[in-house]
mmCIF file with all atom_site columns, C-alpha atoms in Angstrom:
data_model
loop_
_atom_site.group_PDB
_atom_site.id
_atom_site.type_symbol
_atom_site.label_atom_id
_atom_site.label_alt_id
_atom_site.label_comp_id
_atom_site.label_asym_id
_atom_site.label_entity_id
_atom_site.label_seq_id
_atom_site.pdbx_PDB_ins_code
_atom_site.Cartn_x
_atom_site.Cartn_y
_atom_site.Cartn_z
_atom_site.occupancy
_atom_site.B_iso_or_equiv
_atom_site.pdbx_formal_charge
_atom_site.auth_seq_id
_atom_site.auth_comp_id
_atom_site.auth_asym_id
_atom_site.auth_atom_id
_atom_site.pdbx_PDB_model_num
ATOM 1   C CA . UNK E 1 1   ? 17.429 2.270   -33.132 1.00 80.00 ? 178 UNK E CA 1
ATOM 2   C CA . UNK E 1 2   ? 13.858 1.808   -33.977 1.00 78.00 ? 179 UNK E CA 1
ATOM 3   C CA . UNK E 1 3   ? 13.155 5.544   -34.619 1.00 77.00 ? 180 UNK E CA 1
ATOM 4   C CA . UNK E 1 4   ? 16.521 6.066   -36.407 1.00 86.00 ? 181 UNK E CA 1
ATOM 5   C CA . UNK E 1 5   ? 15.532 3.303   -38.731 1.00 89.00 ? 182 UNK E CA 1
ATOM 6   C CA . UNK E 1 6   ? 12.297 4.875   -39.118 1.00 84.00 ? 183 UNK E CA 1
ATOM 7   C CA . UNK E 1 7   ? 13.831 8.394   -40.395 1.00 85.00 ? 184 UNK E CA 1
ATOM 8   C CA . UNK E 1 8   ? 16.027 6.374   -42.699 1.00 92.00 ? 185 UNK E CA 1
ATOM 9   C CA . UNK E 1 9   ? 13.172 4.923   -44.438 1.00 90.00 ? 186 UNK E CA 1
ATOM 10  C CA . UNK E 1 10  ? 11.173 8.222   -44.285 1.00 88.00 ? 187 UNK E CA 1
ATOM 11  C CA . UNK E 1 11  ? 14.218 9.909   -46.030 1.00 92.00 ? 188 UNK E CA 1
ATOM 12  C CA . UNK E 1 12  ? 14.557 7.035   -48.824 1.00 94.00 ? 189 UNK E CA 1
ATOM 13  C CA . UNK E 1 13  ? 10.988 7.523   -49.491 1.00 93.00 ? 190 UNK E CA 1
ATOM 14  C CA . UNK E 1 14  ? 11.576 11.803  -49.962 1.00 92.00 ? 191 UNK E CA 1
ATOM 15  C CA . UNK E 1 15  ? 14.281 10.796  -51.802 1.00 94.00 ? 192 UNK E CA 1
ATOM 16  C CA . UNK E 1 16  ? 12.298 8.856   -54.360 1.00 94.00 ? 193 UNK E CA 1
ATOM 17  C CA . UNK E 1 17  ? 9.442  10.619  -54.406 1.00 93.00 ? 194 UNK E CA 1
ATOM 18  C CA . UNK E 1 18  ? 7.229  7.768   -52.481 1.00 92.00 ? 195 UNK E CA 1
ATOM 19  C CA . UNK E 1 19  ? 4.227  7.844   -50.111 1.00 90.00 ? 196 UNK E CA 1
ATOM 20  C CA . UNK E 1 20  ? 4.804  6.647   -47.164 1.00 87.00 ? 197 UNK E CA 1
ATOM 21  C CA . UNK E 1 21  ? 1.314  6.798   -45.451 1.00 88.00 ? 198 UNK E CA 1
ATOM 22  C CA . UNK E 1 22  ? 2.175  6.713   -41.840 1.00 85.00 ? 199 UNK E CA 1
ATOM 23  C CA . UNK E 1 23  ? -0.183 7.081   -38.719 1.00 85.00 ? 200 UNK E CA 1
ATOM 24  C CA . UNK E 1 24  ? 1.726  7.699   -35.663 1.00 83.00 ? 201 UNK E CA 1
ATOM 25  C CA . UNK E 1 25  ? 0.902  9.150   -32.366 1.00 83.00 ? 202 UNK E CA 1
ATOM 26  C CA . UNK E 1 26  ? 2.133  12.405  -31.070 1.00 85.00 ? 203 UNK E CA 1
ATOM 27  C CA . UNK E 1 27  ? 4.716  10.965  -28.762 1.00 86.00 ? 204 UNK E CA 1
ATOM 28  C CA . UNK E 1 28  ? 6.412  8.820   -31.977 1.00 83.00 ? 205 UNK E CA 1
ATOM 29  C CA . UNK E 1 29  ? 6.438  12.187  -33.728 1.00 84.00 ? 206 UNK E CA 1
ATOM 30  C CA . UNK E 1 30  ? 7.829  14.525  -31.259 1.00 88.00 ? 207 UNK E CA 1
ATOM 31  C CA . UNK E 1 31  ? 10.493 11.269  -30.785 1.00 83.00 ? 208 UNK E CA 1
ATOM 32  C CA . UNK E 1 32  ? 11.307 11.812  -34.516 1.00 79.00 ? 209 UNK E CA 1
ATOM 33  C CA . UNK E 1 33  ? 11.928 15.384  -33.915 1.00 87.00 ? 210 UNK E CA 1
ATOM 34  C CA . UNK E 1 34  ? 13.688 15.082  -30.686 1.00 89.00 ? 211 UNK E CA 1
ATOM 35  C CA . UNK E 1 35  ? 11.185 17.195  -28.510 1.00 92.00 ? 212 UNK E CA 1
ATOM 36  C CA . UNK E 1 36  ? 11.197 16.275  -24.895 1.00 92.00 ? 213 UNK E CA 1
ATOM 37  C CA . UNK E 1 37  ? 8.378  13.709  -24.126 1.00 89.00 ? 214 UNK E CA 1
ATOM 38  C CA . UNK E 1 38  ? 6.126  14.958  -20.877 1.00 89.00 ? 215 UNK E CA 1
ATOM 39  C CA . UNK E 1 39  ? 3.817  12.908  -19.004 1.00 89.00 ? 216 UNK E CA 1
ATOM 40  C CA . UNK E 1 40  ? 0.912  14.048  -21.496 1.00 90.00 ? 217 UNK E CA 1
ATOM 41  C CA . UNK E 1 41  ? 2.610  11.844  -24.227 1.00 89.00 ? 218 UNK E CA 1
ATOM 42  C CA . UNK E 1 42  ? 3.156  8.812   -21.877 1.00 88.00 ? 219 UNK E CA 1
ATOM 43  C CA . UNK E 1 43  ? -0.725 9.186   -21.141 1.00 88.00 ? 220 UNK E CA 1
ATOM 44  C CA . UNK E 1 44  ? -1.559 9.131   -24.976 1.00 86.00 ? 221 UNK E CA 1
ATOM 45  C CA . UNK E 1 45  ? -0.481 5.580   -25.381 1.00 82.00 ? 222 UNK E CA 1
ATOM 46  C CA . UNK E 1 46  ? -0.154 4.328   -21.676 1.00 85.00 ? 223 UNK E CA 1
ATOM 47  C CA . UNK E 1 47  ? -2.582 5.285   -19.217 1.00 86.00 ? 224 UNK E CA 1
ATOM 48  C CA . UNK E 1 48  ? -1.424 2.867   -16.732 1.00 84.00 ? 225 UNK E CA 1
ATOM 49  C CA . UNK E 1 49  ? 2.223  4.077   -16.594 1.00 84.00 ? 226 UNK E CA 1
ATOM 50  C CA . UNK E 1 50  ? 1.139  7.860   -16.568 1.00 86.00 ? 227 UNK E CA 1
ATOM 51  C CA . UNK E 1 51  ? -0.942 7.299   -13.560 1.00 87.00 ? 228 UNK E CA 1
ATOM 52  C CA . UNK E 1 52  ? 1.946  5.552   -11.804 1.00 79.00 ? 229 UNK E CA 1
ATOM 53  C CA . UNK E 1 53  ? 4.303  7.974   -12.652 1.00 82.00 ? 230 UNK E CA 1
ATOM 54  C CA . UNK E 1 54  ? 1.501  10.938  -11.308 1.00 84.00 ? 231 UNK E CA 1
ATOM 55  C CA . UNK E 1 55  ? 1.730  8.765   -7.838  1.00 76.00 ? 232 UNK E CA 1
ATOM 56  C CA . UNK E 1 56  ? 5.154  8.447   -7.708  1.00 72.00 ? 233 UNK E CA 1
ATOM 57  C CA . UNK E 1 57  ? 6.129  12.044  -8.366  1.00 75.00 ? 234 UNK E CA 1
ATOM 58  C CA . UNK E 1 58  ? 3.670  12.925  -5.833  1.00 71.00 ? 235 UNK E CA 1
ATOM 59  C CA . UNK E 1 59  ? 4.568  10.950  -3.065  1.00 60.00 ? 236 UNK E CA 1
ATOM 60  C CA . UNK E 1 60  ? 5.615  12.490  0.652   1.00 56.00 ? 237 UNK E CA 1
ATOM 61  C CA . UNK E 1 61  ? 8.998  13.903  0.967   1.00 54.00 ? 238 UNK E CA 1
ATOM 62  C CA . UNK E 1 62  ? 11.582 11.968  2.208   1.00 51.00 ? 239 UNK E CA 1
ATOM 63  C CA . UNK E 1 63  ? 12.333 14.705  5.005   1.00 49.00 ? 240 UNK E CA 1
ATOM 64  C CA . UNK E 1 64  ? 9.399  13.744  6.845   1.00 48.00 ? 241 UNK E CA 1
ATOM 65  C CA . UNK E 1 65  ? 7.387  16.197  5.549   1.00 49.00 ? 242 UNK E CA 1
ATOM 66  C CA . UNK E 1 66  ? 4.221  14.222  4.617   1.00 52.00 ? 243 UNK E CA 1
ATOM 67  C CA . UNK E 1 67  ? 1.747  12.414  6.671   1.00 55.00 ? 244 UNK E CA 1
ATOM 68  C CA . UNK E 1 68  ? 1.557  9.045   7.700   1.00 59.00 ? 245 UNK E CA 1
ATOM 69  C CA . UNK E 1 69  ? -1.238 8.464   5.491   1.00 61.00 ? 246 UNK E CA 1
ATOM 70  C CA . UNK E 1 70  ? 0.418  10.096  2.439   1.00 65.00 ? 247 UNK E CA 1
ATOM 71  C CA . UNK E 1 71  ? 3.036  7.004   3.578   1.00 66.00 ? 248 UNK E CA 1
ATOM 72  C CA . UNK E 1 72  ? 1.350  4.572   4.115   1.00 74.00 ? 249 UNK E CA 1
ATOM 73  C CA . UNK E 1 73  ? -1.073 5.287   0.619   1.00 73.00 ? 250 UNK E CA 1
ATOM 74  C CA . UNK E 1 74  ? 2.442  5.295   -1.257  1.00 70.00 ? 251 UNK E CA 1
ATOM 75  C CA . UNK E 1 75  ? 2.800  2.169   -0.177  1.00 73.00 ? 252 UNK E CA 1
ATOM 76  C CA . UNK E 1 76  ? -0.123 -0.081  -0.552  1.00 77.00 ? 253 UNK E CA 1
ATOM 77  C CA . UNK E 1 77  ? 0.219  1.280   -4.337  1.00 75.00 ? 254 UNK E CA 1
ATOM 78  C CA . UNK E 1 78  ? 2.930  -0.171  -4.909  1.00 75.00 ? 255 UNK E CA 1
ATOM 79  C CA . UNK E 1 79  ? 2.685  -3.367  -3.054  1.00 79.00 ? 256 UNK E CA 1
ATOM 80  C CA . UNK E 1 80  ? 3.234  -6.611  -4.895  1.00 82.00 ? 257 UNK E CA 1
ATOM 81  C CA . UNK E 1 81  ? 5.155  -4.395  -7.240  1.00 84.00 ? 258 UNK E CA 1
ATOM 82  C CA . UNK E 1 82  ? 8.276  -5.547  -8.824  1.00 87.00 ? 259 UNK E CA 1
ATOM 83  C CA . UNK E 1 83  ? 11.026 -4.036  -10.831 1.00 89.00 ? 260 UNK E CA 1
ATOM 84  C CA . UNK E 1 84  ? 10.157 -6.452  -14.590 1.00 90.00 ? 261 UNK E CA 1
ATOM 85  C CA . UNK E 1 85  ? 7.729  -5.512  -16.999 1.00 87.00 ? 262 UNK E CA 1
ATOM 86  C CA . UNK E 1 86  ? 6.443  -7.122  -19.802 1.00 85.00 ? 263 UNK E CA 1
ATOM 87  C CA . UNK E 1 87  ? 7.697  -6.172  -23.342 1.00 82.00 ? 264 UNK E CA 1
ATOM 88  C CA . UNK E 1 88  ? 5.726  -6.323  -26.917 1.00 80.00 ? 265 UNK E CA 1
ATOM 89  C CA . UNK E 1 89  ? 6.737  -10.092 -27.042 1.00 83.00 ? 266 UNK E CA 1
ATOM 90  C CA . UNK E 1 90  ? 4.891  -10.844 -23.813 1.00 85.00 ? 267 UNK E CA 1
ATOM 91  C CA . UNK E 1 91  ? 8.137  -11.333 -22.374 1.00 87.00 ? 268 UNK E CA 1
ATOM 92  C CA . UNK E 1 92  ? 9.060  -10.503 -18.928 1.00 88.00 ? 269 UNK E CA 1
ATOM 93  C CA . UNK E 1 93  ? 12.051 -8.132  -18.693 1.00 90.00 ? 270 UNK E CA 1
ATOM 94  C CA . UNK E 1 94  ? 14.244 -6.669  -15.563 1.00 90.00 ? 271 UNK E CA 1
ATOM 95  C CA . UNK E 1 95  ? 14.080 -3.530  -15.238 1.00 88.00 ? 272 UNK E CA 1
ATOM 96  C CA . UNK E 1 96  ? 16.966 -3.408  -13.104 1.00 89.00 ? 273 UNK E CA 1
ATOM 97  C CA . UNK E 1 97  ? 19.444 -6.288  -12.247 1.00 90.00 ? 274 UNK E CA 1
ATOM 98  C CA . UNK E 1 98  ? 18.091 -8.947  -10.064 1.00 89.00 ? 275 UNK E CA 1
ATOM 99  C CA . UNK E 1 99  ? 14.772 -6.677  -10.523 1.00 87.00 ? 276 UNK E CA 1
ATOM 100 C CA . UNK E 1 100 ? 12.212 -9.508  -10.595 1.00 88.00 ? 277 UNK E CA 1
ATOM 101 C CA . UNK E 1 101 ? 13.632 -10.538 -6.841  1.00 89.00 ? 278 UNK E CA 1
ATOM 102 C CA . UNK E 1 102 ? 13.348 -6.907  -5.467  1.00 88.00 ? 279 UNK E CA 1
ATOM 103 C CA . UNK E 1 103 ? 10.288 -5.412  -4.163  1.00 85.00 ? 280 UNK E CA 1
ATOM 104 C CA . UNK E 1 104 ? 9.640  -1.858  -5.039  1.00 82.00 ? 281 UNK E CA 1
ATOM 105 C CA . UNK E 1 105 ? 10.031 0.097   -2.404  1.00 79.00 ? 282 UNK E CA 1
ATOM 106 C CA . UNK E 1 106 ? 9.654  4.388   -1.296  1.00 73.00 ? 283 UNK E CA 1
ATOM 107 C CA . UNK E 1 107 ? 13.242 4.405   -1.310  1.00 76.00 ? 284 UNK E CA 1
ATOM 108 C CA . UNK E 1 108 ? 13.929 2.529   -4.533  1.00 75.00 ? 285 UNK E CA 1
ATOM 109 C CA . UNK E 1 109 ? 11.308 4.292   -6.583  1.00 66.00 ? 286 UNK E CA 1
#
């Protein structure tokens, strides 16, 4: 909704022959042009949740073919982990239902 408010505006402002003098990252503008967002983009503005999602889509398969280590190293990252995060507002949000009750787990990432 955000972004779709955001073209609006950008459109009046074409319209009526206004600057709009706008600084947004790459991601917001390849959002506006509906472009695919890659894990580059996520890394632009959230290092933290690019590095987690590196782990994650690296992790052993579930077919036993990684080591115990690879395991066990998958899981001490994402111990104490639940699924909530915290929005702009400083508000904690579920991710999921009952998410701030449920552990994150191998299986439920």
């Amino acid at each position: 909704r955000m972004l779709h408010f955001l073209g609006q505006l950008m459109g009046v402002c074409l319209r009526r022959g206004d600057v709009l003098p706008l600084c947004l990252s790459r991601a917001v503008w390849k959002a506006l042009l509906g472009e695919e967002l890659g894990l580059e983009d996520l890394s632009s503005f959230d290092l933290g949740a690019a590095k987690m999602v590196q782990r994650l889509s690296s992790r052993p398969s579930e077919g036993g073919g990684g080591s115990g280590d690879d395991a066990e190293a998958f899981a001490a990252a994402l111990q104490g982990l639940r699924f909530v995060s915290r929005d702009s507002a400083g508000q904690e949000r579920e991710l999921i239902d009952r998410g701030r009750g449920m552990a994150v787990t191998a299986e439920r990432a």
